[in-house]
Coordinates of C-alpha atoms in Angstrom, one line a residue:
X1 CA -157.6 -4.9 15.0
X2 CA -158.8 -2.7 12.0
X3 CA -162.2 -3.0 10.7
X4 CA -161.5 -4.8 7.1
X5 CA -165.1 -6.5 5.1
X6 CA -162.7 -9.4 4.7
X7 CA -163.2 -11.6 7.3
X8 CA -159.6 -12.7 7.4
X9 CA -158.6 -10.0 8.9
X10 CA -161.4 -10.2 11.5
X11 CA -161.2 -11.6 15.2
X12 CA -163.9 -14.2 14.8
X13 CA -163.2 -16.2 11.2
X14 CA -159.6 -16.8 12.0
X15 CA -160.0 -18.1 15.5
X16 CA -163.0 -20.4 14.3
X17 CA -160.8 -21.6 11.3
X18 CA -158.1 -22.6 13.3
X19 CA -160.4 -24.6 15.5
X20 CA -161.6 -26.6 12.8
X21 CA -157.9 -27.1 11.0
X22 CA -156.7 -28.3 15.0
X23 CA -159.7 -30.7 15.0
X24 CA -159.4 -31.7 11.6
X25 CA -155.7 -32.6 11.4
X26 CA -157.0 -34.7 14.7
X27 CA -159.5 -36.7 13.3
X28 CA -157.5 -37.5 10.2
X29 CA -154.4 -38.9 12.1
X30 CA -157.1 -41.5 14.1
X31 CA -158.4 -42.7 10.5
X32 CA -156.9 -44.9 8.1
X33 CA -155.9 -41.7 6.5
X34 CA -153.1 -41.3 8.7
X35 CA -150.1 -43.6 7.0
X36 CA -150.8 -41.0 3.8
X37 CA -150.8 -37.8 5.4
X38 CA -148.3 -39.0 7.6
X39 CA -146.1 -40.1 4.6
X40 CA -146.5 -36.7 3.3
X41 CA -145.7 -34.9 6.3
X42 CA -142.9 -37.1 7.0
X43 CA -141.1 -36.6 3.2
X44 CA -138.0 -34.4 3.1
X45 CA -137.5 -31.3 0.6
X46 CA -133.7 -30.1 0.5
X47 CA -132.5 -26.7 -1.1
X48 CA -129.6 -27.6 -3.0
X49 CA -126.3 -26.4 -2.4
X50 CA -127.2 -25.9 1.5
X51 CA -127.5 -27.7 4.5
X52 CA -131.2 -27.2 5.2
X53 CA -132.7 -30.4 4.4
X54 CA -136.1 -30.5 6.4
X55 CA -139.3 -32.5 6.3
X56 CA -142.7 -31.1 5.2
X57 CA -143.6 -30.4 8.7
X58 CA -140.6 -28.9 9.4
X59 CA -140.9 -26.9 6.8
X60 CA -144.2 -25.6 8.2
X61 CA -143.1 -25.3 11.6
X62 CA -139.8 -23.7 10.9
X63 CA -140.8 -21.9 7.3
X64 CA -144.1 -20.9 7.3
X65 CA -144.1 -20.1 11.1
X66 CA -141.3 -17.8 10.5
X67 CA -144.1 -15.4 8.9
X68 CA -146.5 -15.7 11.1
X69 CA -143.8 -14.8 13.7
X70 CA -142.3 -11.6 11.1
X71 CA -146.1 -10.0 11.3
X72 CA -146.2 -10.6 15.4
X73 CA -142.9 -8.6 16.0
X74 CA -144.3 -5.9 13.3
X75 CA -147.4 -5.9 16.0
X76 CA -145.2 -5.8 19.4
X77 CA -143.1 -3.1 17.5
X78 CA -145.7 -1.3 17.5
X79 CA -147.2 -1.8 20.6
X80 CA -144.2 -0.9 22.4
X81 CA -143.7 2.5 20.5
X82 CA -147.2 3.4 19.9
X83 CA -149.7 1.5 21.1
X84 CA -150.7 -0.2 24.7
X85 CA -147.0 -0.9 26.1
X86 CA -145.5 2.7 24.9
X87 CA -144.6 4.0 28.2
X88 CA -144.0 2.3 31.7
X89 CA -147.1 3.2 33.3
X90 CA -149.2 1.6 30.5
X91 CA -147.0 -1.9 30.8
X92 CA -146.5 -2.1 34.5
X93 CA -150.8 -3.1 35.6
X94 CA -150.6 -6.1 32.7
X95 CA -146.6 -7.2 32.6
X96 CA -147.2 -8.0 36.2
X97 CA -150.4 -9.9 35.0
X98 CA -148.5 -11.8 32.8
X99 CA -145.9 -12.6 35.1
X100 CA -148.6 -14.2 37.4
X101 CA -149.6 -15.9 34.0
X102 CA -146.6 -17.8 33.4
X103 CA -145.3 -18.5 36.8
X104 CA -148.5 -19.9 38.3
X105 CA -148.8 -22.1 35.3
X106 CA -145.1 -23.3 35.7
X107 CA -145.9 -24.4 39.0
X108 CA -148.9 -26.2 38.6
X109 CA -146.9 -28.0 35.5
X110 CA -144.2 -28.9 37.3
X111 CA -146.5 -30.0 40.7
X112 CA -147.7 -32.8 38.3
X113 CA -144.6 -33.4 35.9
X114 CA -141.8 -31.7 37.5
X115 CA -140.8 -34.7 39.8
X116 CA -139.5 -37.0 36.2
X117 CA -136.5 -35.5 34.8
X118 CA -138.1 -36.6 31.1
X119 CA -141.2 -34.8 31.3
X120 CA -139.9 -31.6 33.5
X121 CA -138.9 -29.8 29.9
X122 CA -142.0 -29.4 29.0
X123 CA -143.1 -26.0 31.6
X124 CA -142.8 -23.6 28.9
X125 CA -145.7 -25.3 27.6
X126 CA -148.8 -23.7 29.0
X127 CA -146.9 -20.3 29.2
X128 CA -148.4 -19.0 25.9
X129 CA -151.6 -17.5 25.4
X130 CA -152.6 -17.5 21.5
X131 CA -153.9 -13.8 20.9
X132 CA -155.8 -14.7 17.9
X133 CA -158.2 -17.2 19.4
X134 CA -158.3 -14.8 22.3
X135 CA -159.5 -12.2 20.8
X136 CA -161.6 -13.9 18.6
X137 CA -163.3 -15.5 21.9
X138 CA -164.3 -11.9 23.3
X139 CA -165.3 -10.5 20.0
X140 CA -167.9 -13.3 19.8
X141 CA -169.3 -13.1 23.7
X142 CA -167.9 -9.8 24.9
X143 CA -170.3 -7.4 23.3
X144 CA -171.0 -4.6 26.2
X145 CA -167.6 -5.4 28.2
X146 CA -165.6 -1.9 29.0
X147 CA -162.8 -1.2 26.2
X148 CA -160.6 -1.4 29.2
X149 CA -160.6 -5.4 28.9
X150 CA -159.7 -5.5 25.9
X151 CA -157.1 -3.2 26.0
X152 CA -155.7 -5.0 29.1
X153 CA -156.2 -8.2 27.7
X154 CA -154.0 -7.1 24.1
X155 CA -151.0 -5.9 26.4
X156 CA -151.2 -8.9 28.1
X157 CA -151.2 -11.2 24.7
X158 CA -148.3 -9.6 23.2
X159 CA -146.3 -9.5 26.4
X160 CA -146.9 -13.2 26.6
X161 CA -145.9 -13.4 23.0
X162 CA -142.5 -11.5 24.0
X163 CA -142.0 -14.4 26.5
X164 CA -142.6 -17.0 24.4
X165 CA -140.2 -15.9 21.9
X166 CA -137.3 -15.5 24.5
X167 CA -138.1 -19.1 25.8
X168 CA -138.1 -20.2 22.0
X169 CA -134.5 -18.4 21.4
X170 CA -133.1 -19.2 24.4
X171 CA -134.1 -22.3 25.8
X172 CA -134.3 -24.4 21.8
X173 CA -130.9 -23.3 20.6
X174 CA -129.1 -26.5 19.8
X175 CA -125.0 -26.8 18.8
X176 CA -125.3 -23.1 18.1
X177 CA -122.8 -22.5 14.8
X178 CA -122.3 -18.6 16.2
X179 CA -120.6 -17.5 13.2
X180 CA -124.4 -18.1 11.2
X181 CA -125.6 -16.3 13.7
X182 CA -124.0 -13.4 12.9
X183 CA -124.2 -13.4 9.5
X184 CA -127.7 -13.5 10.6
X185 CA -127.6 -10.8 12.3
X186 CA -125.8 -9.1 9.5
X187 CA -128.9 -10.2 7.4
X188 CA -131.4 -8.5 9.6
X189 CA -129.2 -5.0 10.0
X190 CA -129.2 -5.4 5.8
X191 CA -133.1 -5.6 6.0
X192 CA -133.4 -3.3 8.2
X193 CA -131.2 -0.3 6.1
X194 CA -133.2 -1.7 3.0
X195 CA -136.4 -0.6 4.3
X196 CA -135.5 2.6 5.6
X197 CA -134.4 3.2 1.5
X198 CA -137.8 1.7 0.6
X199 CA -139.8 4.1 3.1
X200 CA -138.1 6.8 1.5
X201 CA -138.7 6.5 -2.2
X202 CA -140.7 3.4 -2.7
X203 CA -138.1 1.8 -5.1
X204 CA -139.7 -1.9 -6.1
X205 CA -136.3 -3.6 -6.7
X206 CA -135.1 -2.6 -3.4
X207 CA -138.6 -4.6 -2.1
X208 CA -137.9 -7.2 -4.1
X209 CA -133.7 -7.4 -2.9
X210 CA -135.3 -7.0 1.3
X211 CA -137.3 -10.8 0.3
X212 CA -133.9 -11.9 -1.0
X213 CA -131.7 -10.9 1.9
X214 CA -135.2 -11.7 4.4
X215 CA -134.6 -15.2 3.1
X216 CA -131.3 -16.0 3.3
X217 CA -131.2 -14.5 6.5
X218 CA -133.7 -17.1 7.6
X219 CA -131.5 -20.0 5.8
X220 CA -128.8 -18.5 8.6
X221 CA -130.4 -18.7 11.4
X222 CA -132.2 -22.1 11.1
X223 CA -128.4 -23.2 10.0
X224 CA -127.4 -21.6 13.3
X225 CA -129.3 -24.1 15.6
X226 CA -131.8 -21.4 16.8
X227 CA -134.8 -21.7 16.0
X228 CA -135.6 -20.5 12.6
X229 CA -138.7 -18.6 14.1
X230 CA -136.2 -15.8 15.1
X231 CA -135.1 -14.5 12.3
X232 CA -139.3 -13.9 11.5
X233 CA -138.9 -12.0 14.6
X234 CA -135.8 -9.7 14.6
X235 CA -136.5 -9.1 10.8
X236 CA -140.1 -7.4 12.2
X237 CA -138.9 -5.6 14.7
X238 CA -136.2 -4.0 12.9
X239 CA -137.9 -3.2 9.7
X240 CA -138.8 0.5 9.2
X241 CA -142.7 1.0 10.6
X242 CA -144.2 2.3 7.2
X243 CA -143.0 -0.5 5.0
X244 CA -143.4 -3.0 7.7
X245 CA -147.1 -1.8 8.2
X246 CA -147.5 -2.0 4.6
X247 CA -146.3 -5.8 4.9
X248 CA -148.1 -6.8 7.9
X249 CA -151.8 -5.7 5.7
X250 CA -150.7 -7.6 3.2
X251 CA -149.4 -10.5 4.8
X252 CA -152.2 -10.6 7.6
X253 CA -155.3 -12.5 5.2
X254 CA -152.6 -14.6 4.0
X255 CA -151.3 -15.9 7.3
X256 CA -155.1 -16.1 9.1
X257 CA -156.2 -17.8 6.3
X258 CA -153.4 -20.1 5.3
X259 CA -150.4 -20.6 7.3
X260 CA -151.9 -20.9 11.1
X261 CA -154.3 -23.0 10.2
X262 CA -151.7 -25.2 8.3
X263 CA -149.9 -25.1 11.3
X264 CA -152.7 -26.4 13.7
X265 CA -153.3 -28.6 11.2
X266 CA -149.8 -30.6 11.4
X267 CA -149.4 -29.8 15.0
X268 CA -152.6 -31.5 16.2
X269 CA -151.9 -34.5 13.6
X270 CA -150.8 -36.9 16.4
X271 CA -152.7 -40.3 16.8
X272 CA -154.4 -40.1 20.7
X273 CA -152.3 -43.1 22.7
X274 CA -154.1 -46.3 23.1
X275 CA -153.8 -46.1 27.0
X276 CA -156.2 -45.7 29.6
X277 CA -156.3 -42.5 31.0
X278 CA -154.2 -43.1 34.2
X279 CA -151.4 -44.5 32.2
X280 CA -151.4 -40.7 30.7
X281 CA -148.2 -39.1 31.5
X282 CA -147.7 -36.4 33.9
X283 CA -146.9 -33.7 30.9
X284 CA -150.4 -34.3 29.8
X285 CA -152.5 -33.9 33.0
X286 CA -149.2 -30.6 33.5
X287 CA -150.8 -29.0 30.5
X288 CA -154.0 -29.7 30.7
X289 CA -154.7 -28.4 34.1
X290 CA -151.6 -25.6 34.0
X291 CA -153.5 -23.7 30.7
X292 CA -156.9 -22.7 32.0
X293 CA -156.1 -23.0 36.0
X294 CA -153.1 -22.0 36.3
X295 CA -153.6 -19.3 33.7
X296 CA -157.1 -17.9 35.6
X297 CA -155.3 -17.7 39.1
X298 CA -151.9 -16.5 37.9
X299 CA -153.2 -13.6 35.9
X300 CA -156.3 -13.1 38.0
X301 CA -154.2 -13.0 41.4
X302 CA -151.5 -11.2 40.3
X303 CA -153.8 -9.1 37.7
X304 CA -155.3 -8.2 41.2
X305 CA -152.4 -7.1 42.7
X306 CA -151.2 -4.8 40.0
X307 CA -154.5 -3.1 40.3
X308 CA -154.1 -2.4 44.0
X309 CA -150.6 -0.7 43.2
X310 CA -151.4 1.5 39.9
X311 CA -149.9 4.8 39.6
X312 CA -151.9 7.4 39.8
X313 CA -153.5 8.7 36.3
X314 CA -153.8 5.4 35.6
X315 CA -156.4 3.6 33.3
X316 CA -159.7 2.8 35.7
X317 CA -158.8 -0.7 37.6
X318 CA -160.5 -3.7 36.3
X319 CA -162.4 -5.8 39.3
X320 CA -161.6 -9.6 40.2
X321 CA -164.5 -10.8 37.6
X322 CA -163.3 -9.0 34.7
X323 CA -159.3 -9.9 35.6
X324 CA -160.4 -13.9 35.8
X325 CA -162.0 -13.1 31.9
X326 CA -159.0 -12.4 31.0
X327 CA -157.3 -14.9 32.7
X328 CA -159.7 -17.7 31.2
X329 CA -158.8 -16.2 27.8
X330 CA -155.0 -16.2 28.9
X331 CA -155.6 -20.3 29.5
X332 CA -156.3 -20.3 25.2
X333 CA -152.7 -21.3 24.8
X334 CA -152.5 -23.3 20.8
X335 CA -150.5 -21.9 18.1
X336 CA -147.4 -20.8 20.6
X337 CA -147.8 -23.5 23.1
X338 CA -148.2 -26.1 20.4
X339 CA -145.0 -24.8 19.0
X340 CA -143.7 -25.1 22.8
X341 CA -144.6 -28.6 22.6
X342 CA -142.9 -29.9 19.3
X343 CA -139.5 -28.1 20.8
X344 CA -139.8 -29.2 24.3
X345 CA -140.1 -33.3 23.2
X346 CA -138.6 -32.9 20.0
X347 CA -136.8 -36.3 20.6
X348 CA -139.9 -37.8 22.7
X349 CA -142.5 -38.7 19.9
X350 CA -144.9 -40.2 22.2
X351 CA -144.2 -37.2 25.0
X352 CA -144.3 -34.7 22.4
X353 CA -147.2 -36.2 20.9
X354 CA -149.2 -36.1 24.6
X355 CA -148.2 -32.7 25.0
X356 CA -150.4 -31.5 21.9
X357 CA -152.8 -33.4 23.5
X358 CA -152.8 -31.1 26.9
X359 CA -152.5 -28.2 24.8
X360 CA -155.4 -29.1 22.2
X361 CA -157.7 -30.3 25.4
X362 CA -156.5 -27.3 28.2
X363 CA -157.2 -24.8 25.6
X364 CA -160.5 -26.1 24.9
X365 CA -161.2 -26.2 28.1
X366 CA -160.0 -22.6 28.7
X367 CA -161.9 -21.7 25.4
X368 CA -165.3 -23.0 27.1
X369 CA -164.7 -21.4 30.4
X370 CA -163.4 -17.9 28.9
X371 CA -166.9 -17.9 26.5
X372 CA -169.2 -18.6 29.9
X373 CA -167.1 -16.3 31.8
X374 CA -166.7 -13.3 29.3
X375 CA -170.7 -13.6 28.4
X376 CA -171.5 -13.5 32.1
X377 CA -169.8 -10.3 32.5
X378 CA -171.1 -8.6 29.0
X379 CA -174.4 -9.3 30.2
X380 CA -173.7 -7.8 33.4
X381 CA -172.0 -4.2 32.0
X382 CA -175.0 -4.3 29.3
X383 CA -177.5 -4.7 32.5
X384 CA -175.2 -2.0 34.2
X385 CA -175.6 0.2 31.4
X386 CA -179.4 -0.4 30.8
X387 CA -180.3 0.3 34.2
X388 CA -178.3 4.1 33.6
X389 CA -180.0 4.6 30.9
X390 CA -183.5 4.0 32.6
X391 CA -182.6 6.4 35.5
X392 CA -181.8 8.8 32.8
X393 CA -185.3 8.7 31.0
X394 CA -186.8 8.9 34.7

């Protein structure tokens, strides 16, 4: 992250923001403010002379999110050409971290909700690891912990990010209309030509024509059936890297600032069942014990194992301590696996609506666990480091 004075484009601010938008839209929907907000959220807003015809929260899930999503891919783009994951040896140590991160989690999900045919959807659920509250989370309590984790842990965020975007393209697609989709994809390869003119000589209307075409290629894609989210995605990876750097600096304040916490905002707007806890279904206790467990001993075990194998000339290995850090960060799933969970039980409301309750409560509890965890080992390296310089002086 680039050092900025505004604190939207900081680790700490937007991580604490989205906590307090999550808890607010939470509090709200258990208070006789929730048949207003609700009624709000609830209201449709069509675009005349199309087929899209959404509600307000769709609107935010599908509209706004689709931004949030164009300045991730801008991020992975660059990550995979110039930045952590550029070459094979650099991705191999935390792809197979992340693999342990996402299987392990699927398995504990589906040990608890796997056996009921209506609640087995939801094990993409706990598969996400929100990089923003990550981050945030270390830059508060890591101070004195090796460059090396962090590093680690950024590979392993936006390789999680790559899988939740596949699960979101593949596994959502509804009654796909394929010939959308390729005008779509004609949409993005437009974009994408656009920007190449714009890195070139900077010409304003052709910025102004790539919004245009970015839009109605969004307007495709939700009209496809896949989720709109994608066209956020291909349009980022596709754009030319000068302009789209350009547009991710200006975009980032704008999205940490307003459209996440928006987001956690309608996501976490669900009204907490009346039930006693054992009547809870299984996709609850799933999430809730799949994000911070089975994130800490999938990406701590396998995070393990891919240090044991590294090629030579590789970065230094990180020990067990270090790996479950980042695996307790890993367990921080919200703005993807809150997404996740609106498209898994999209036609379950009181599923769904449990479900955001698992996410909001695992990644609390992974939130707490990564803070003691990470502070545990900065104190550690900072004791490490003291103790060198003392030997030094001597």
């Amino acid at each position: 992250m680039r050092i900025s004075d505004n604190p939207l484009r900081g680790q700490q601010f937007p991580a604490a923001l989205l906590l307090i938008a999550a808890g607010l839209g939470l509090l709200l929907a258990n208070l006789p403010t929730h048949d207003g907000i609700a009624a709000v959220l609830d209201a449709h807003i069509a675009i005349p002379g199309t087929s899209l015809d959404l509600s307000v929260a769709h609107w935010v899930s599908d509209g706004l999110l689709a931004i949030f999503f164009l300045v991730v891919a801008i991020e992975l783009r660059h990550e995979l050409t110039h930045g952590e994951l550029d070459s094979p040896r650099k991705a191999m140590q935390p792809a197979i971290a992340a693999a342990g991160g996402v299987l392990v989690p699927i398995a504990v999900y589906l040990l608890f909700a796997g056996a009921d045919p209506a609640t087995a959807g939801g094990w993409p659920i706990p598969t996400a690891t929100d990089i923003a509250f990550a981050l945030g989370v270390l830059a508060m309590f890591g101070k004195g912990l090796p460059s090396g984790v962090r590093v680690f842990l950024l590979a392993l965020a936006i390789l999680d990010d790559i899988i939740g975007i596949i699960f979101i393209a593949v596994l959502f697609a509804h009654d796909v209309d394929w010939l959308m989709f390729v005008l779509a994809v004609v949409g993005v390869v437009i974009f994408a030509l656009l920007s190449r003119i714009v890195a070139k000589n900077g010409s304003s209307g052709i910025a102004v024509l790539m919004g245009v075409i970015g839009i109605a290629t969004w307007g495709l894609m939700a009209a496809s059936g896949i989720h709109a989210t994608i066209a956020g995605v291909l349009l980022g990876l596709f754009m030319s890297p000068a302009p789209a750097e350009k547009l991710r600096h200006g975009l980032e304040p704008t999205v940490n600032g307003a459209i996440l916490p928006v987001f956690a905002f309608v996501a976490a707007f669900v009204v907490i069942p009346s039930v006693p806890i054992s009547d809870l279904s299984p996709s609850f206790w799933g999430i809730l014990v799949a994000l911070p467990v089975g994130k800490i001993l999938g990406i701590g075990l396998f995070g393990w194992i891919a240090m044991r194998i590294r090629p030579r000339g590789s970065a230094p290995a990180l020990v067990l301590p270090d790996l479950l850090a980042a695996g307790a960060l890993g367990g921080i799933g919200f703005t993807v696996s809150l997404l996740l969970a609106n498209l898994a039980f999209a036609r379950d409301e009181l599923l769904r609506d449990e479900a955001i309750l698992g996410v909001l409560a695992g990644s609390l509890i992974a939130l707490v666990l990564s803070g003691f965890i990470v502070s545990a080992r900065a104190r550690h390296y900072r004791r490490l480091e003291a103790a060198a310089d003392t030997s030094a002086a001597e």
